[in-house]
PDB file of C-alpha atoms in Angstrom:
ATOM      1  CA  MET A   1     -21.471  10.903  18.531  1.00 56.00           C
ATOM      2  CA  SER A   2     -20.082  14.137  20.002  1.00 65.00           C
ATOM      3  CA  THR A   3     -17.175  16.065  18.491  1.00 66.00           C
ATOM      4  CA  THR A   4     -15.075  15.094  21.511  1.00 68.00           C
ATOM      5  CA  ASP A   5     -15.827  11.387  21.012  1.00 70.00           C
ATOM      6  CA  THR A   6     -15.021  11.616  17.298  1.00 80.00           C
ATOM      7  CA  SER A   7     -11.742  13.385  18.027  1.00 89.00           C
ATOM      8  CA  MET A   8     -10.798  10.758  20.614  1.00 91.00           C
ATOM      9  CA  ARG A   9     -11.614   7.877  18.236  1.00 92.00           C
ATOM     10  CA  THR A  10      -9.479   9.495  15.541  1.00 91.00           C
ATOM     11  CA  ARG A  11      -6.609   9.943  17.994  1.00 92.00           C
ATOM     12  CA  LEU A  12      -6.796   6.338  19.162  1.00 94.00           C
ATOM     13  CA  ILE A  13      -6.888   5.010  15.592  1.00 92.00           C
ATOM     14  CA  ASP A  14      -3.836   7.124  14.718  1.00 89.00           C
ATOM     15  CA  VAL A  15      -1.889   5.790  17.697  1.00 92.00           C
ATOM     16  CA  ALA A  16      -3.014   2.198  17.135  1.00 90.00           C
ATOM     17  CA  LEU A  17      -2.051   2.366  13.463  1.00 85.00           C
ATOM     18  CA  HIS A  18       1.442   3.521  14.399  1.00 84.00           C
ATOM     19  CA  LEU A  19       1.959   0.825  17.046  1.00 88.00           C
ATOM     20  CA  PHE A  20       0.438  -2.031  15.038  1.00 84.00           C
ATOM     21  CA  ALA A  21       2.661  -1.105  12.085  1.00 77.00           C
ATOM     22  CA  LYS A  22       5.767  -0.819  14.251  1.00 79.00           C
ATOM     23  CA  HIS A  23       5.336  -3.818  16.559  1.00 82.00           C
ATOM     24  CA  GLY A  24       2.682  -6.005  14.935  1.00 80.00           C
ATOM     25  CA  TYR A  25      -0.742  -7.007  16.166  1.00 82.00           C
ATOM     26  CA  LYS A  26       0.370  -9.684  18.613  1.00 82.00           C
ATOM     27  CA  GLU A  27       3.000  -7.548  20.335  1.00 86.00           C
ATOM     28  CA  THR A  28       0.778  -4.474  20.732  1.00 90.00           C
ATOM     29  CA  SER A  29      -1.620  -4.390  23.678  1.00 93.00           C
ATOM     30  CA  LEU A  30      -4.489  -2.067  24.412  1.00 94.00           C
ATOM     31  CA  ARG A  31      -2.436  -0.900  27.404  1.00 94.00           C
ATOM     32  CA  ASP A  32       0.387   0.110  25.041  1.00 95.00           C
ATOM     33  CA  ILE A  33      -2.049   2.094  22.901  1.00 95.00           C
ATOM     34  CA  ALA A  34      -3.640   3.731  25.947  1.00 94.00           C
ATOM     35  CA  ASP A  35      -0.248   4.742  27.369  1.00 95.00           C
ATOM     36  CA  ARG A  36       0.904   6.177  24.042  1.00 94.00           C
ATOM     37  CA  ALA A  37      -2.374   8.086  23.582  1.00 93.00           C
ATOM     38  CA  GLY A  38      -2.382   9.316  27.177  1.00 93.00           C
ATOM     39  CA  VAL A  39      -5.785   7.846  27.991  1.00 93.00           C
ATOM     40  CA  SER A  40      -7.094   5.101  30.242  1.00 93.00           C
ATOM     41  CA  HIS A  41      -7.444   1.485  29.164  1.00 90.00           C
ATOM     42  CA  SER A  42     -11.189   1.745  29.787  1.00 92.00           C
ATOM     43  CA  SER A  43     -11.402   4.661  27.338  1.00 91.00           C
ATOM     44  CA  ILE A  44     -10.308   2.402  24.472  1.00 93.00           C
ATOM     45  CA  GLN A  45     -12.775  -0.255  25.558  1.00 92.00           C
ATOM     46  CA  TYR A  46     -15.525   2.372  25.634  1.00 92.00           C
ATOM     47  CA  HIS A  47     -14.816   3.506  22.054  1.00 93.00           C
ATOM     48  CA  PHE A  48     -13.900   0.188  20.416  1.00 94.00           C
ATOM     49  CA  GLY A  49     -14.563  -2.680  22.797  1.00 92.00           C
ATOM     50  CA  THR A  50     -11.703  -4.997  21.844  1.00 91.00           C
ATOM     51  CA  LYS A  51      -8.257  -4.881  20.282  1.00 90.00           C
ATOM     52  CA  ASP A  52      -9.560  -6.730  17.243  1.00 87.00           C
ATOM     53  CA  ALA A  53     -12.270  -4.106  16.711  1.00 90.00           C
ATOM     54  CA  LEU A  54      -9.709  -1.305  16.955  1.00 91.00           C
ATOM     55  CA  TYR A  55      -7.419  -3.151  14.543  1.00 87.00           C
ATOM     56  CA  LYS A  56     -10.267  -3.379  12.027  1.00 83.00           C
ATOM     57  CA  GLU A  57     -10.777   0.368  12.306  1.00 87.00           C
ATOM     58  CA  THR A  58      -7.132   0.952  11.395  1.00 85.00           C
ATOM     59  CA  LEU A  59      -7.611  -1.303   8.370  1.00 78.00           C
ATOM     60  CA  LYS A  60     -10.594   0.807   7.318  1.00 78.00           C
ATOM     61  CA  ARG A  61      -8.372   3.899   7.523  1.00 78.00           C
ATOM     62  CA  ILE A  62      -5.791   2.325   5.252  1.00 71.00           C
ATOM     63  CA  ASN A  63      -8.505   1.037   2.923  1.00 64.00           C
ATOM     64  CA  ALA A  64      -9.809   4.576   2.525  1.00 65.00           C
ATOM     65  CA  GLU A  65      -6.485   6.371   2.208  1.00 61.00           C
ATOM     66  CA  GLY A  66      -3.992   3.670   1.373  1.00 54.00           C
ATOM     67  CA  LEU A  67      -2.026   2.095  -1.384  1.00 53.00           C
ATOM     68  CA  GLY A  68      -4.276   2.454  -4.371  1.00 52.00           C
ATOM     69  CA  ALA A  69      -6.087   5.673  -3.548  1.00 57.00           C
ATOM     70  CA  ALA A  70      -4.710   7.742  -6.442  1.00 63.00           C
ATOM     71  CA  CYS A  71      -4.153   5.061  -9.076  1.00 74.00           C
ATOM     72  CA  PRO A  72      -5.586   5.674 -12.543  1.00 82.00           C
ATOM     73  CA  ARG A  73      -8.527   3.624 -13.776  1.00 87.00           C
ATOM     74  CA  VAL A  74      -7.308   0.761 -15.976  1.00 93.00           C
ATOM     75  CA  PRO A  75      -9.793  -0.497 -18.612  1.00 95.00           C
ATOM     76  CA  PRO A  76      -9.905  -4.078 -19.940  1.00 96.00           C
ATOM     77  CA  ALA A  77      -6.796  -5.077 -21.882  1.00 96.00           C
ATOM     78  CA  ASP A  78      -8.620  -5.315 -25.207  1.00 95.00           C
ATOM     79  CA  GLN A  79      -9.731  -1.688 -24.890  1.00 97.00           C
ATOM     80  CA  MET A  80      -6.174  -0.299 -24.806  1.00 96.00           C
ATOM     81  CA  THR A  81      -3.472   0.156 -27.418  1.00 96.00           C
ATOM     82  CA  THR A  82       0.090  -0.742 -26.475  1.00 96.00           C
ATOM     83  CA  GLU A  83       0.949   2.954 -26.223  1.00 95.00           C
ATOM     84  CA  GLN A  84      -2.029   3.668 -23.968  1.00 96.00           C
ATOM     85  CA  ALA A  85      -1.127   0.750 -21.709  1.00 96.00           C
ATOM     86  CA  ILE A  86       2.481   1.914 -21.403  1.00 95.00           C
ATOM     87  CA  ASP A  87       1.315   5.438 -20.508  1.00 94.00           C
ATOM     88  CA  LEU A  88      -1.130   4.072 -17.924  1.00 94.00           C
ATOM     89  CA  LEU A  89       1.574   1.858 -16.445  1.00 93.00           C
ATOM     90  CA  HIS A  90       3.736   4.935 -15.964  1.00 90.00           C
ATOM     91  CA  GLN A  91       0.824   6.759 -14.284  1.00 88.00           C
ATOM     92  CA  TRP A  92       0.143   3.736 -12.084  1.00 86.00           C
ATOM     93  CA  VAL A  93       3.770   3.466 -11.001  1.00 85.00           C
ATOM     94  CA  LEU A  94       3.862   7.215 -10.353  1.00 81.00           C
ATOM     95  CA  ALA A  95       0.798   6.917  -8.097  1.00 77.00           C
ATOM     96  CA  ILE A  96       2.178   3.925  -6.186  1.00 72.00           C
ATOM     97  CA  ALA A  97       5.867   4.759  -5.965  1.00 65.00           C
ATOM     98  CA  THR A  98       5.806   8.492  -5.606  1.00 60.00           C
ATOM     99  CA  VAL A  99       6.557  10.310  -2.540  1.00 43.00           C
ATOM    100  CA  LYS A 100       4.443  13.422  -2.113  1.00 41.00           C
ATOM    101  CA  ALA A 101       2.253  13.472   0.993  1.00 35.00           C
ATOM    102  CA  ARG A 102       0.903  10.013   0.217  1.00 41.00           C
ATOM    103  CA  ILE A 103       4.182   8.333   1.132  1.00 40.00           C
ATOM    104  CA  GLY A 104       3.983   8.392   4.853  1.00 48.00           C
ATOM    105  CA  GLU A 105       3.191   6.329   7.886  1.00 51.00           C
ATOM    106  CA  ARG A 106      -0.133   5.015   6.589  1.00 53.00           C
ATOM    107  CA  GLU A 107       1.456   3.525   3.494  1.00 54.00           C
ATOM    108  CA  HIS A 108       4.270   2.085   5.599  1.00 58.00           C
ATOM    109  CA  ALA A 109       1.608   0.694   7.899  1.00 61.00           C
ATOM    110  CA  ALA A 110      -0.135  -0.975   4.980  1.00 60.00           C
ATOM    111  CA  ILE A 111       3.067  -2.776   4.038  1.00 59.00           C
ATOM    112  CA  SER A 112       3.737  -3.730   7.666  1.00 63.00           C
ATOM    113  CA  TYR A 113       0.196  -5.038   8.060  1.00 62.00           C
ATOM    114  CA  LEU A 114       0.592  -7.306   5.053  1.00 58.00           C
ATOM    115  CA  GLU A 115       3.829  -8.698   6.453  1.00 58.00           C
ATOM    116  CA  ASP A 116       2.315  -9.078   9.915  1.00 61.00           C
ATOM    117  CA  GLY A 117      -0.822 -10.776   8.607  1.00 56.00           C
ATOM    118  CA  GLY A 118       0.994 -14.010   7.920  1.00 52.00           C
ATOM    119  CA  LYS A 119       2.425 -14.363  11.400  1.00 57.00           C
ATOM    120  CA  LEU A 120       1.061 -16.610  14.111  1.00 54.00           C
ATOM    121  CA  GLY A 121      -1.229 -14.656  16.401  1.00 58.00           C
ATOM    122  CA  SER A 122      -2.011 -11.947  13.885  1.00 60.00           C
ATOM    123  CA  PRO A 123      -5.500 -11.492  12.441  1.00 63.00           C
ATOM    124  CA  PRO A 124      -6.013 -12.406   8.799  1.00 57.00           C
ATOM    125  CA  ASN A 125      -5.936  -9.454   6.434  1.00 63.00           C
ATOM    126  CA  ALA A 126      -8.103 -10.990   3.718  1.00 66.00           C
ATOM    127  CA  ASP A 127     -10.407  -7.987   3.556  1.00 64.00           C
ATOM    128  CA  PHE A 128      -7.468  -5.592   3.302  1.00 65.00           C
ATOM    129  CA  TYR A 129      -5.978  -7.683   0.516  1.00 68.00           C
ATOM    130  CA  ARG A 130      -9.306  -7.865  -1.331  1.00 71.00           C
ATOM    131  CA  ARG A 131     -10.043  -4.147  -1.105  1.00 66.00           C
ATOM    132  CA  VAL A 132      -6.585  -2.603  -1.467  1.00 66.00           C
ATOM    133  CA  ILE A 133      -3.978  -4.948  -2.883  1.00 73.00           C
ATOM    134  CA  ASN A 134      -5.820  -7.211  -5.299  1.00 82.00           C
ATOM    135  CA  PRO A 135      -7.397  -4.445  -7.436  1.00 82.00           C
ATOM    136  CA  GLY A 136      -3.964  -2.972  -8.112  1.00 82.00           C
ATOM    137  CA  HIS A 137      -2.507  -6.359  -8.950  1.00 87.00           C
ATOM    138  CA  GLU A 138      -5.324  -7.076 -11.399  1.00 92.00           C
ATOM    139  CA  ALA A 139      -4.889  -3.630 -12.989  1.00 92.00           C
ATOM    140  CA  VAL A 140      -1.202  -4.277 -13.644  1.00 93.00           C
ATOM    141  CA  LYS A 141      -2.026  -7.666 -15.167  1.00 96.00           C
ATOM    142  CA  ARG A 142      -4.418  -5.940 -17.582  1.00 97.00           C
ATOM    143  CA  LEU A 143      -1.717  -3.454 -18.540  1.00 96.00           C
ATOM    144  CA  ILE A 144       0.752  -6.256 -19.181  1.00 97.00           C
ATOM    145  CA  SER A 145      -1.838  -8.096 -21.288  1.00 97.00           C
ATOM    146  CA  ALA A 146      -2.349  -4.960 -23.379  1.00 97.00           C
ATOM    147  CA  ILE A 147       1.402  -4.452 -23.836  1.00 96.00           C
ATOM    148  CA  ARG A 148       2.007  -8.132 -24.593  1.00 96.00           C
ATOM    149  CA  PRO A 149      -1.278  -9.703 -25.772  1.00 96.00           C
ATOM    150  CA  ASP A 150       0.659 -12.836 -26.724  1.00 96.00           C
ATOM    151  CA  ILE A 151       1.294 -13.565 -23.028  1.00 96.00           C
ATOM    152  CA  THR A 152      -1.768 -15.504 -21.916  1.00 95.00           C
ATOM    153  CA  ASP A 153      -0.299 -17.876 -19.337  1.00 95.00           C
ATOM    154  CA  GLU A 154      -1.805 -16.913 -15.986  1.00 95.00           C
ATOM    155  CA  MET A 155       1.278 -17.743 -13.943  1.00 96.00           C
ATOM    156  CA  THR A 156       3.473 -15.605 -16.197  1.00 96.00           C
ATOM    157  CA  LEU A 157       1.084 -12.659 -15.909  1.00 96.00           C
ATOM    158  CA  GLU A 158       0.933 -13.043 -12.128  1.00 95.00           C
ATOM    159  CA  VAL A 159       4.717 -13.082 -11.758  1.00 95.00           C
ATOM    160  CA  LEU A 160       5.310 -10.160 -14.121  1.00 95.00           C
ATOM    161  CA  ALA A 161       2.674  -8.096 -12.308  1.00 94.00           C
ATOM    162  CA  PHE A 162       4.110  -9.053  -8.934  1.00 91.00           C
ATOM    163  CA  ASN A 163       7.549  -7.897 -10.108  1.00 91.00           C
ATOM    164  CA  VAL A 164       6.253  -4.435 -11.024  1.00 90.00           C
ATOM    165  CA  ILE A 165       4.331  -4.047  -7.769  1.00 85.00           C
ATOM    166  CA  ALA A 166       7.236  -5.328  -5.676  1.00 83.00           C
ATOM    167  CA  GLN A 167       9.536  -2.626  -7.056  1.00 84.00           C
ATOM    168  CA  CYS A 168       6.985   0.078  -6.206  1.00 78.00           C
ATOM    169  CA  VAL A 169       6.280  -1.236  -2.722  1.00 72.00           C
ATOM    170  CA  MET A 170       9.985  -1.661  -1.983  1.00 76.00           C
ATOM    171  CA  LEU A 171      10.620   1.935  -2.971  1.00 74.00           C
ATOM    172  CA  ARG A 172       7.863   3.105  -0.662  1.00 68.00           C
ATOM    173  CA  ALA A 173       9.068   0.934   2.202  1.00 66.00           C
ATOM    174  CA  LYS A 174      12.749   1.847   1.810  1.00 73.00           C
ATOM    175  CA  ARG A 175      12.414   5.429   0.641  1.00 72.00           C
ATOM    176  CA  GLY A 176      14.592   6.621   3.526  1.00 76.00           C
ATOM    177  CA  ILE A 177      17.563   4.700   2.170  1.00 84.00           C
ATOM    178  CA  LEU A 178      17.113   6.237  -1.282  1.00 82.00           C
ATOM    179  CA  LEU A 179      16.830   9.725   0.178  1.00 82.00           C
ATOM    180  CA  LYS A 180      20.028   9.186   2.153  1.00 87.00           C
ATOM    181  CA  ARG A 181      21.902   7.970  -0.921  1.00 90.00           C
ATOM    182  CA  LEU A 182      20.636  10.965  -2.902  1.00 86.00           C
ATOM    183  CA  GLY A 183      21.611  13.322  -0.098  1.00 90.00           C
ATOM    184  CA  LYS A 184      18.067  14.648   0.139  1.00 85.00           C
ATOM    185  CA  ARG A 185      15.597  15.131   2.981  1.00 82.00           C
ATOM    186  CA  SER A 186      12.599  15.018   0.681  1.00 78.00           C
ATOM    187  CA  VAL A 187      11.767  14.372  -2.946  1.00 73.00           C
ATOM    188  CA  SER A 188      10.338  17.014  -5.264  1.00 78.00           C
ATOM    189  CA  ASP A 189       7.543  16.338  -7.739  1.00 76.00           C
ATOM    190  CA  ASP A 190      10.109  16.343 -10.558  1.00 83.00           C
ATOM    191  CA  ASP A 191      12.287  13.838  -8.676  1.00 81.00           C
ATOM    192  CA  ALA A 192       9.255  11.661  -8.002  1.00 78.00           C
ATOM    193  CA  ALA A 193       8.293  11.687 -11.684  1.00 81.00           C
ATOM    194  CA  PHE A 194      11.858  10.733 -12.649  1.00 86.00           C
ATOM    195  CA  ILE A 195      11.935   7.858 -10.152  1.00 83.00           C
ATOM    196  CA  ALA A 196       8.593   6.581 -11.396  1.00 83.00           C
ATOM    197  CA  ARG A 197       9.755   6.838 -14.996  1.00 87.00           C
ATOM    198  CA  CYS A 198      12.878   4.788 -14.191  1.00 89.00           C
ATOM    199  CA  ILE A 199      10.785   2.049 -12.616  1.00 87.00           C
ATOM    200  CA  SER A 200       8.123   2.007 -15.323  1.00 89.00           C
ATOM    201  CA  ASP A 201      10.640   2.152 -18.188  1.00 92.00           C
ATOM    202  CA  VAL A 202      12.571  -0.797 -16.765  1.00 92.00           C
ATOM    203  CA  ALA A 203       9.299  -2.649 -16.198  1.00 91.00           C
ATOM    204  CA  VAL A 204       8.093  -2.015 -19.756  1.00 93.00           C
ATOM    205  CA  ARG A 205      11.428  -3.102 -21.226  1.00 94.00           C
ATOM    206  CA  GLY A 206      11.329  -6.270 -19.159  1.00 93.00           C
ATOM    207  CA  ILE A 207       7.771  -7.007 -20.287  1.00 95.00           C
ATOM    208  CA  MET A 208       8.564  -6.296 -23.946  1.00 94.00           C
ATOM    209  CA  ASP A 209      11.715  -8.432 -23.912  1.00 94.00           C
ATOM    210  CA  PHE A 210      10.279 -11.311 -21.901  1.00 93.00           C
ATOM    211  CA  GLU A 211      10.557 -14.605 -23.745  1.00 90.00           C
ATOM    212  CA  GLN A 212       7.997 -17.286 -23.009  1.00 80.00           C
TER     213      GLN A 212
END
């Protein structure tokens, strides 16, 4: 593939990712993507063939650069002390909730894709869930198990893990509101660490105090 073809494919994936995230799969046409990219409809067909094929390429982009890209490795629960698990939970929350360059359109797109995936006319995102979302969810469950080894009920672990992840994802999705309330245009590394610490500390306290 020539450099020109590679550059065009990258451009089309960027535009498609933006439009799919903003309008959803069903409401975005190849014509919309072509118009936004400033190319012909046939150019998209040449590079990708169909809308579904282009959509899958945007999923690959998010898989490679998305939600869990910088998360720390979490060992099995029985290989961690409570203190180690709490420290790893803080690192995990920092990686997911922080702002830096990682909080941008691709992460917003990942959230939008998950929401869009359940709608009629949208393609299933099972592969995206399996590759990106589920590993993080399982990691948080292991951390909770290490912090509270007495919690063995699967439903309880699932809900507690979901609660932690939901707070992180909500912060990423609604970061603009937080910035506005803080009177800031961006968040420094120190601010990001403080925000992550607030979330993880509240999460740890909730896990420690949870009564079965």
